[in-house]
Coordinates of N, CA, C and O in Angstrom, one line a residue:
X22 N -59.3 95.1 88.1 CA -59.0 93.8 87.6 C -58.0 93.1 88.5 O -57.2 93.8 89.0
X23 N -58.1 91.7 88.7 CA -57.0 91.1 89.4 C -56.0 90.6 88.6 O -56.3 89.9 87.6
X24 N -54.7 91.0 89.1 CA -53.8 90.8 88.5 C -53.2 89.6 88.0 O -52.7 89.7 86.9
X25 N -53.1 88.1 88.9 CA -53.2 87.5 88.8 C -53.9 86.2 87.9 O -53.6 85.0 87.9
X26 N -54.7 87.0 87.3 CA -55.4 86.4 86.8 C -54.6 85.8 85.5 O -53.5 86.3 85.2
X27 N -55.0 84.9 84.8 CA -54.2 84.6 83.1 C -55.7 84.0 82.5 O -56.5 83.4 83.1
X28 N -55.8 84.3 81.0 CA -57.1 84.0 80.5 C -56.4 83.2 79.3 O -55.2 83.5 78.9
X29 N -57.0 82.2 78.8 CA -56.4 81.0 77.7 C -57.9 80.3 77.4 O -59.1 80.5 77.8
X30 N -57.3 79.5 76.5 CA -58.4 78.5 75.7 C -58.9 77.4 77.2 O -58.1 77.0 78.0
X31 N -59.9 77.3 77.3 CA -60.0 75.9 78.5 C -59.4 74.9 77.7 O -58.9 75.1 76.6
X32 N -59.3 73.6 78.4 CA -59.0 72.4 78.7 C -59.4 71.6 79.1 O -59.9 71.8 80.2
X33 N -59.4 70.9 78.8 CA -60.4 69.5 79.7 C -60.2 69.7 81.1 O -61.1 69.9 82.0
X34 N -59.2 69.7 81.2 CA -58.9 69.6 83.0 C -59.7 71.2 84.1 O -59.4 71.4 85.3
X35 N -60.4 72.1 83.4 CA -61.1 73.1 83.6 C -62.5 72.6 84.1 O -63.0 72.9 85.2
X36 N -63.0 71.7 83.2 CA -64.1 71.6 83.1 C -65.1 71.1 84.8 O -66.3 71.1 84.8
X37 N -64.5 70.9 85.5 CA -65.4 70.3 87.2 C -64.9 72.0 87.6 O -65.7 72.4 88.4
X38 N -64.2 72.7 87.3 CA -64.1 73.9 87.8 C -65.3 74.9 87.1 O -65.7 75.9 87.7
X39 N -65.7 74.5 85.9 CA -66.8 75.0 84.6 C -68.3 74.8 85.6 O -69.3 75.5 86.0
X40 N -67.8 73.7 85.6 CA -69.6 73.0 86.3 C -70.0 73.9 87.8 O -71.1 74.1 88.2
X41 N -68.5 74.3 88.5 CA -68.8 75.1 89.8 C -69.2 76.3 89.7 O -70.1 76.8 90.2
X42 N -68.2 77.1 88.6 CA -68.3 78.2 88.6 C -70.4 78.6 87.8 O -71.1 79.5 88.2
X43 N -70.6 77.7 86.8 CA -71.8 78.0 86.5 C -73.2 78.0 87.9 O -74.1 78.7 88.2
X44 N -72.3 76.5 88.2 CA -73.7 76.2 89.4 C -73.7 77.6 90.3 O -74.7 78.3 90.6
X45 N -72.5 77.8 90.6 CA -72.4 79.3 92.0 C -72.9 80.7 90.9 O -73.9 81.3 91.2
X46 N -72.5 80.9 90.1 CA -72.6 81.7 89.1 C -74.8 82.3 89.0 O -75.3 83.5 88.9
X47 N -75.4 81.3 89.1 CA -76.7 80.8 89.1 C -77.4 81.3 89.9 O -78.1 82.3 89.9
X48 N -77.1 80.3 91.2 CA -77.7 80.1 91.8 C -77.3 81.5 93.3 O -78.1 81.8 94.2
X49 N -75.7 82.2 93.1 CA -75.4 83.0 94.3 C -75.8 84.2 93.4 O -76.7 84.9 93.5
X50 N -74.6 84.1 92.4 CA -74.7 85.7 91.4 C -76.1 86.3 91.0 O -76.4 87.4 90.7
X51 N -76.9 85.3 91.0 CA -78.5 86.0 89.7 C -79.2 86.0 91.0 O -80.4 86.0 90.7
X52 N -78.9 85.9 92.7 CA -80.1 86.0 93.7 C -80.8 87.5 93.3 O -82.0 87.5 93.1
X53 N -80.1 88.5 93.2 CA -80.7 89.5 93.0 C -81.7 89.5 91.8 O -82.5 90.4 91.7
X54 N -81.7 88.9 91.3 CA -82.7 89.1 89.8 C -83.8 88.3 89.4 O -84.7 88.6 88.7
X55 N -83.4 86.9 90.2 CA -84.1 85.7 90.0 C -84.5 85.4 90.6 O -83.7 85.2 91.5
X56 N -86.0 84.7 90.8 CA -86.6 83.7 92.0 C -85.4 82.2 92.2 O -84.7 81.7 91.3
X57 N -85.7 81.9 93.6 CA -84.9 80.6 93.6 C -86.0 79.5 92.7 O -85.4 78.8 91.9
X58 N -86.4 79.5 92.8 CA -87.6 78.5 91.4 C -86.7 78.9 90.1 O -85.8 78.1 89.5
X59 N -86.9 80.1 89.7 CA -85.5 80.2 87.9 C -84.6 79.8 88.4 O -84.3 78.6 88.2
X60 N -83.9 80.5 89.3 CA -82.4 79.6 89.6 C -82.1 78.2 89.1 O -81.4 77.6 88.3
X61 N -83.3 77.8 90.2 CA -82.9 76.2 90.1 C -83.4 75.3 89.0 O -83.1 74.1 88.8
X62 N -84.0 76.1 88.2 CA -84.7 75.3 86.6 C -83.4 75.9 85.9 O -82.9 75.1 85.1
X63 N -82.6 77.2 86.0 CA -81.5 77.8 85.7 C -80.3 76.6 85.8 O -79.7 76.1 84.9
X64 N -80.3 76.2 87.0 CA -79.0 75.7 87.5 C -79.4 74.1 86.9 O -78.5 73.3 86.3
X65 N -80.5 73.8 87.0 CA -80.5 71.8 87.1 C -80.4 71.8 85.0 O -80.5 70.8 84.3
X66 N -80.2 73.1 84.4 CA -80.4 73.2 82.8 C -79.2 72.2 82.2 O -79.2 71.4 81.2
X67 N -78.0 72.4 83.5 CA -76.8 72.2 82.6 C -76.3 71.1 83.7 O -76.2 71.6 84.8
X68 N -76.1 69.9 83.6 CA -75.1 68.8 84.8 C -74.2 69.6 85.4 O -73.6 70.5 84.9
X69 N -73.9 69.1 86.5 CA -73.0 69.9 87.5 C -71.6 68.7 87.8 O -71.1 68.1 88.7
X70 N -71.4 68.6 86.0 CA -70.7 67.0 85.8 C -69.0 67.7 85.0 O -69.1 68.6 84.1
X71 N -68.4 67.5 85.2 CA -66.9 68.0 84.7 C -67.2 66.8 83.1 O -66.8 67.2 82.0
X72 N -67.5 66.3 83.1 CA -67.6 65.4 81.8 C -68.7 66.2 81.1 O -68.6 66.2 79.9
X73 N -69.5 66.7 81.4 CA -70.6 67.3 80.7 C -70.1 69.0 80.0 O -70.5 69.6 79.0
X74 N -69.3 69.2 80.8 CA -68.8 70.4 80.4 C -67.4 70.5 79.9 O -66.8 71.6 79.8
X75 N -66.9 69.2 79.7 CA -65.7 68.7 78.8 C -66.5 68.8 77.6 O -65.8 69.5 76.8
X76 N -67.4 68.3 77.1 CA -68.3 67.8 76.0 C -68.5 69.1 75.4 O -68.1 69.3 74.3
X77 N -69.1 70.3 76.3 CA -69.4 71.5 75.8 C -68.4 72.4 75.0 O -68.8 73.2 74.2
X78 N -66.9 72.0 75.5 CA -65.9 73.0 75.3 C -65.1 72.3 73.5 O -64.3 72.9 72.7
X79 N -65.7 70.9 73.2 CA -65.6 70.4 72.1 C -67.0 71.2 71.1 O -66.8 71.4 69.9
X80 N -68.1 71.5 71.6 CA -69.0 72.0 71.0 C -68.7 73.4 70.7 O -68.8 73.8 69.6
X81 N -68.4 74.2 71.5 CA -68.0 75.8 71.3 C -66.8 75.7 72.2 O -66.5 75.1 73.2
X82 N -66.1 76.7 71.2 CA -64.6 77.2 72.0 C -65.0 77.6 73.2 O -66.2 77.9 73.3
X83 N -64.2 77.7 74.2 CA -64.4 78.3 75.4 C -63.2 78.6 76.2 O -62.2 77.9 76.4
X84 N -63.4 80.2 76.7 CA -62.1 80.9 77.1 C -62.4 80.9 78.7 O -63.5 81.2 79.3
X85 N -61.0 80.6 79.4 CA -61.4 80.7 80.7 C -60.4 81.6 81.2 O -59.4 82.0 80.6
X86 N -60.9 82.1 82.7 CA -60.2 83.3 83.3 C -59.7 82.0 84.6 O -60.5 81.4 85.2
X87 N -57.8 81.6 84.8 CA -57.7 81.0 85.8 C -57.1 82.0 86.9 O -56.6 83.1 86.8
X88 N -57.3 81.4 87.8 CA -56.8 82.2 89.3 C -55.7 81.0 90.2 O -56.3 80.0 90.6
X89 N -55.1 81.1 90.3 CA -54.2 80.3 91.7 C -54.3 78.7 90.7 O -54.5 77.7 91.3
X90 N -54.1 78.6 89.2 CA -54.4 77.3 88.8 C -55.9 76.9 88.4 O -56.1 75.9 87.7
X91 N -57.0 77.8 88.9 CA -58.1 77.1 89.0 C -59.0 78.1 88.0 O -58.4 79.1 87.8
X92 N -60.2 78.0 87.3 CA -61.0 78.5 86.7 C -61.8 79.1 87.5 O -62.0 78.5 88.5
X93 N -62.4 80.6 87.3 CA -62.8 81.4 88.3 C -64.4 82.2 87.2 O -65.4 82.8 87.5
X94 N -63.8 81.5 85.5 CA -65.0 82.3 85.0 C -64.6 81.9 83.5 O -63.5 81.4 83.3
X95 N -65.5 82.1 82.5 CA -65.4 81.2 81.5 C -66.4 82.2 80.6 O -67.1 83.1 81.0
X96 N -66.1 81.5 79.2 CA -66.9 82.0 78.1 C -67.1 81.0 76.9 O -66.2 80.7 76.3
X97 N -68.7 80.5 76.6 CA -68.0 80.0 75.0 C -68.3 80.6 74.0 O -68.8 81.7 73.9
X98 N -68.1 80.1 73.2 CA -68.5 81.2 71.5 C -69.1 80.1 70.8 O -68.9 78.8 70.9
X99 N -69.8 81.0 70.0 CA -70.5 80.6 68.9 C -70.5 80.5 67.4 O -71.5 80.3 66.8
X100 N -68.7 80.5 66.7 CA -68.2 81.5 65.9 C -69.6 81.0 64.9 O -70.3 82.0 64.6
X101 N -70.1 80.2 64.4 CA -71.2 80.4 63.2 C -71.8 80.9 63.3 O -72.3 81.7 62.5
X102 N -72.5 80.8 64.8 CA -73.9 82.1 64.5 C -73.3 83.4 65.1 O -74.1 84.4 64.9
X103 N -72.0 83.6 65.8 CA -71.7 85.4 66.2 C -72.2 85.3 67.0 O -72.4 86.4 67.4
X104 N -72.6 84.2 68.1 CA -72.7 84.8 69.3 C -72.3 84.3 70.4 O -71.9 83.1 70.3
X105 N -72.4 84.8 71.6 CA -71.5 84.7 72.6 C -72.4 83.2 73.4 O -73.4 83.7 73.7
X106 N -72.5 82.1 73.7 CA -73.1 81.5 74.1 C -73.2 81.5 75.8 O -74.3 81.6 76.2
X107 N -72.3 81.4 76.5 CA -72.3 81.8 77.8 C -71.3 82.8 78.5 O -70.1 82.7 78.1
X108 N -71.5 83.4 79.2 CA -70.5 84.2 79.8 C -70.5 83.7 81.7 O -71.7 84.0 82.1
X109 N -70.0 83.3 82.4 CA -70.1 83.3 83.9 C -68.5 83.4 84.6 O -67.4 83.1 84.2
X110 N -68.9 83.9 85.8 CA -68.0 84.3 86.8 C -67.9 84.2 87.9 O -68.6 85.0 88.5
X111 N -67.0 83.1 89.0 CA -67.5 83.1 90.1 C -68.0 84.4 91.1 O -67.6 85.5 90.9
X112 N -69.1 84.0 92.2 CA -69.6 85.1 92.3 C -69.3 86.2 93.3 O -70.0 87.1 93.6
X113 N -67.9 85.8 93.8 CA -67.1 86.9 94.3 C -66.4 87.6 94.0 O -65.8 88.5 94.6
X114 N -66.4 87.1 92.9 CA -65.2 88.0 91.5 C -66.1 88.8 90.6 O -65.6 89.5 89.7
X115 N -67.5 88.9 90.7 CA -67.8 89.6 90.3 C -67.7 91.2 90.5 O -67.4 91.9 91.5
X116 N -67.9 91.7 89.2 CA -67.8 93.4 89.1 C -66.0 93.7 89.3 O -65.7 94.9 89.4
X117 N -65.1 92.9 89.3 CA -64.3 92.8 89.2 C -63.2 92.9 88.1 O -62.0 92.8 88.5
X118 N -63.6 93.3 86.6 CA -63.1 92.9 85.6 C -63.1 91.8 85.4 O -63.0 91.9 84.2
X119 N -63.2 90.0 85.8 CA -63.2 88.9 85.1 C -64.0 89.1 84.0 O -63.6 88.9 82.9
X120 N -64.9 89.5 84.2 CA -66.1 88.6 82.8 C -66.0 90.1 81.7 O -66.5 89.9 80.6
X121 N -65.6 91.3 82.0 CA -65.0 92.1 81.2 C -63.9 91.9 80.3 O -63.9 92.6 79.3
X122 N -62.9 91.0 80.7 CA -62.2 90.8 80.6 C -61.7 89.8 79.5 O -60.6 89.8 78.9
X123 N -63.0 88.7 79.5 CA -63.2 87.3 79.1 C -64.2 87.8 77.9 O -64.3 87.4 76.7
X124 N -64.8 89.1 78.7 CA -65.7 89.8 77.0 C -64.5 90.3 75.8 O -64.5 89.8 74.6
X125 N -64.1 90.7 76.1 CA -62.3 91.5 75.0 C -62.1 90.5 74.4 O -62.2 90.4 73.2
X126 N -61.8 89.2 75.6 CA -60.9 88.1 74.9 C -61.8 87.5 73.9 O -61.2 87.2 72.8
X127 N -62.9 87.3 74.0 CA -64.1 86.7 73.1 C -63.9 87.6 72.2 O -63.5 86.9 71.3
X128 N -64.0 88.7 71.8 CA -64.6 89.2 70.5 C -62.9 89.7 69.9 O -62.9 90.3 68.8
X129 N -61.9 89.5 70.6 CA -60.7 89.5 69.8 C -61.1 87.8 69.2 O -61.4 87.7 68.0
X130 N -61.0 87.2 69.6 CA -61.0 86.0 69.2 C -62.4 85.8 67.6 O -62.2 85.3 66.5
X131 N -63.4 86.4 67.9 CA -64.3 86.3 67.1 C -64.1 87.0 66.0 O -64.3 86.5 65.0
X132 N -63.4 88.6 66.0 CA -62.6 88.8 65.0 C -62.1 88.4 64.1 O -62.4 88.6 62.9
X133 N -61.1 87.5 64.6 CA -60.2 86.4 64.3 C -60.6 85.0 63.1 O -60.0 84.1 62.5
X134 N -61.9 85.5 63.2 CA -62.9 84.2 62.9 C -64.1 85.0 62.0 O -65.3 84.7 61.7
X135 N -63.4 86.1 61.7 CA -64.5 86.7 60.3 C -66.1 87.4 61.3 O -66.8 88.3 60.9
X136 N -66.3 86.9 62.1 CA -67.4 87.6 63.0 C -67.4 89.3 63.2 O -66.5 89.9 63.9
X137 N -68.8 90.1 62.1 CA -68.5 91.4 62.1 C -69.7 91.7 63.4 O -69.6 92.6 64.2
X138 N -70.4 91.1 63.4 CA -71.2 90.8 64.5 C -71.9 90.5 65.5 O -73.0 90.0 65.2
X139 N -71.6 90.6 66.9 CA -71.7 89.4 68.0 C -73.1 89.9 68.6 O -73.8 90.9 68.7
X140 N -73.1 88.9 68.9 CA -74.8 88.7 69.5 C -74.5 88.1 70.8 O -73.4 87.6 70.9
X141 N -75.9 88.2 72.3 CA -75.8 87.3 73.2 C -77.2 87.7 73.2 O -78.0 88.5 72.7
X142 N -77.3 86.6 74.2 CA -79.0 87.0 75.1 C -78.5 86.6 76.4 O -78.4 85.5 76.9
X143 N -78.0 88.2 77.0 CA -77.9 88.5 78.4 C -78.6 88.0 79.9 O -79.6 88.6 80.1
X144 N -78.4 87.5 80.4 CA -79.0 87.6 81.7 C -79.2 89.0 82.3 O -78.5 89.9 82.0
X145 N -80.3 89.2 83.2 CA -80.5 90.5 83.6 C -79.4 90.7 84.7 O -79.5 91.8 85.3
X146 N -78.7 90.1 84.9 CA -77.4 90.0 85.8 C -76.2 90.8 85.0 O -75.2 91.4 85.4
X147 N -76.8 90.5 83.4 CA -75.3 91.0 82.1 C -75.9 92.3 81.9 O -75.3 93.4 82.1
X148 N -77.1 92.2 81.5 CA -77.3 93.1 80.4 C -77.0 94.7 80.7 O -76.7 95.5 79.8
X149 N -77.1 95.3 82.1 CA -77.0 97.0 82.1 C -75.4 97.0 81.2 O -75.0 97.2 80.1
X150 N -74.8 96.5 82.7 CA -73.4 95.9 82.3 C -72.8 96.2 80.9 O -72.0 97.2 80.8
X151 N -73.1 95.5 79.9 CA -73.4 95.6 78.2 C -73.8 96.5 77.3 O -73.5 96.7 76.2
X152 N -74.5 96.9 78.1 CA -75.6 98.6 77.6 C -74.4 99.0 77.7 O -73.5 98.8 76.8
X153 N -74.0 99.6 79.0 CA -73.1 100.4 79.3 C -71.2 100.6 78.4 O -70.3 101.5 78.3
X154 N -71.3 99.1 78.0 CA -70.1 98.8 77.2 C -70.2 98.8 75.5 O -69.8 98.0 74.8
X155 N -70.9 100.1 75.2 CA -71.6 100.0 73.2 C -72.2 98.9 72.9 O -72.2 98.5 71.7
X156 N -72.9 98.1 73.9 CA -73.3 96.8 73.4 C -75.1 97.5 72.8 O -76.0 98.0 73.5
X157 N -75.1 97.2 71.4 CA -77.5 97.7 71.6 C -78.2 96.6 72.0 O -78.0 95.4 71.7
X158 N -79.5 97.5 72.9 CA -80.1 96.4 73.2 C -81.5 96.2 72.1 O -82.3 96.8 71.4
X159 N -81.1 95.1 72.3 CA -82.5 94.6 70.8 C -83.6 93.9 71.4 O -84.2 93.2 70.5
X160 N -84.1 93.8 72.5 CA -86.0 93.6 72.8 C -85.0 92.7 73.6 O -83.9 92.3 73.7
X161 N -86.5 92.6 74.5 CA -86.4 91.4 75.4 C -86.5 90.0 75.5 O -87.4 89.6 74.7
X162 N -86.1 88.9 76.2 CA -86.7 88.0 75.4 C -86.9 87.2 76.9 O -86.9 87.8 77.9
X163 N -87.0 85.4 76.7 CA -87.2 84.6 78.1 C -86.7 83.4 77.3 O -86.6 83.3 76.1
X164 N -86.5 82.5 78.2 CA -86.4 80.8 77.9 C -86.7 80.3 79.3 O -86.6 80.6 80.5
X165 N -87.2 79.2 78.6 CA -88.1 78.3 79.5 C -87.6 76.9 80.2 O -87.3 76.0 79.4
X166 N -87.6 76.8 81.5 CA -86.0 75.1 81.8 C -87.0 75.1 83.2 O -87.3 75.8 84.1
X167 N -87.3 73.7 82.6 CA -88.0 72.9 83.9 C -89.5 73.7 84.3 O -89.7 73.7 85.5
X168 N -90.7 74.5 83.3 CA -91.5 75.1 83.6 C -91.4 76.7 84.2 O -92.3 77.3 84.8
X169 N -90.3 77.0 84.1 CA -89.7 78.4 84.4 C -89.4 79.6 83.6 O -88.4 79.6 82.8
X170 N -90.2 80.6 83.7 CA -89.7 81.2 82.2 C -88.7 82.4 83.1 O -89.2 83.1 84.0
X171 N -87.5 82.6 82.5 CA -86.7 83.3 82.5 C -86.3 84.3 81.5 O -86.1 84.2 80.2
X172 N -86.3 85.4 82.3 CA -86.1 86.6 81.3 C -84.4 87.2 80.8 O -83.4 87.5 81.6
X173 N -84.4 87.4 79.8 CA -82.8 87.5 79.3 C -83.3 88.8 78.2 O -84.5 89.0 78.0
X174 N -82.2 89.3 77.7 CA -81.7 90.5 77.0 C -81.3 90.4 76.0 O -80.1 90.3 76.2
X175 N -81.5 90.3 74.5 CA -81.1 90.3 73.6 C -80.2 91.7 73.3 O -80.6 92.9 73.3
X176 N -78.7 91.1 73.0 CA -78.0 92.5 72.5 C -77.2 92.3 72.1 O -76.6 91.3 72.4
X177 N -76.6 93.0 71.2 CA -75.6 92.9 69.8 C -74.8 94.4 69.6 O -75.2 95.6 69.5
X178 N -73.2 93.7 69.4 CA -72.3 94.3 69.1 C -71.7 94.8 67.8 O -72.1 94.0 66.9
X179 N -71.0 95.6 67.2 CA -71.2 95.3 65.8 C -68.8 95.1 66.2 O -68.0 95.8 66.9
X180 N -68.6 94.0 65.4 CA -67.3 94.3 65.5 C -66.3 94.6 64.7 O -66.0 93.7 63.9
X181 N -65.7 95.5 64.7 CA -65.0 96.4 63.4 C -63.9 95.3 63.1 O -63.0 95.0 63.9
X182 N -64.0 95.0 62.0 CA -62.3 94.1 61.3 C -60.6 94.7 61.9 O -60.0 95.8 62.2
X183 N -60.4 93.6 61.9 CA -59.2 94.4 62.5 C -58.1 94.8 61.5 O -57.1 95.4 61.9

């Protein structure tokens, strides 16, 4: 894990750093998994607008991991339905502890919020990852952005009351 790092609630002023880390997150981090065609039905899903992703962090909480001042990787939640809505990480920081890290802080937080258990639908980028962390995996699944069907991982945690 990098030391440096500090993880908190985002902020508005995160959010053009939200929009980078997802677009690189996409389009560098998932080359191994994904055709550049998903990528880019992947990447064009969400504006690459700091106002668009200001909007989002009023829709679901969202925890970021900052580095040197700047957002390097992010999470939001879902507390009504229990699940994790996105997880990303810039994509040099991956395997790093960031998005491990940002997992803890989410489900302490979800805790917090009566959630006994969390759900996501993984990217095949997350999901071993998840396996490997007591996460089960529950079938496979896809979604579809711009004529592209993308394959993702349904998996669920159960989380003990604190």
């Amino acid at each position: 894990m990098i030391e440096r790092i500090v993880y908190r609630a985002a902020k508005p002023r995160d959010a053009a750093d939200q929009a980078e880390v997802f677009h690189h997150a996409v389009m560098q981090g998932a080359a191994g998994y994904y055709t550049l065609a998903q990528r880019d039905a992947w990447a064009m899903a969400l504006p690459r607008d700091a106002e668009a992703w200001a909007a989002r962090q009023v829709l679901y909480p969202t925890l970021v991991a900052i580095c040197d001042g700047r957002c390097v990787g992010f999470c939001e939640l879902d507390p009504e339905a229990g699940r994790i809505e996105t997880l990303y990480v810039w994509p040099s920081l991956a395997r790093r502890g960031v998005g491990k890290s940002l997992l803890e802080y989410a489900e302490g937080e979800m805790r917090q919020r009566g959630v006994t258990c969390l759900r996501i639908e993984a990217s095949l980028v997350l999901a071993d990852a998840l396996v490997r962390r007591d996460w089960r995996h529950d079938g496979e699944d896809w979604v579809e952005r711009a004529g592209e069907r993308i394959p993702r991982v349904r998996l669920s945690k159960a989380l003990p009351a604190l």
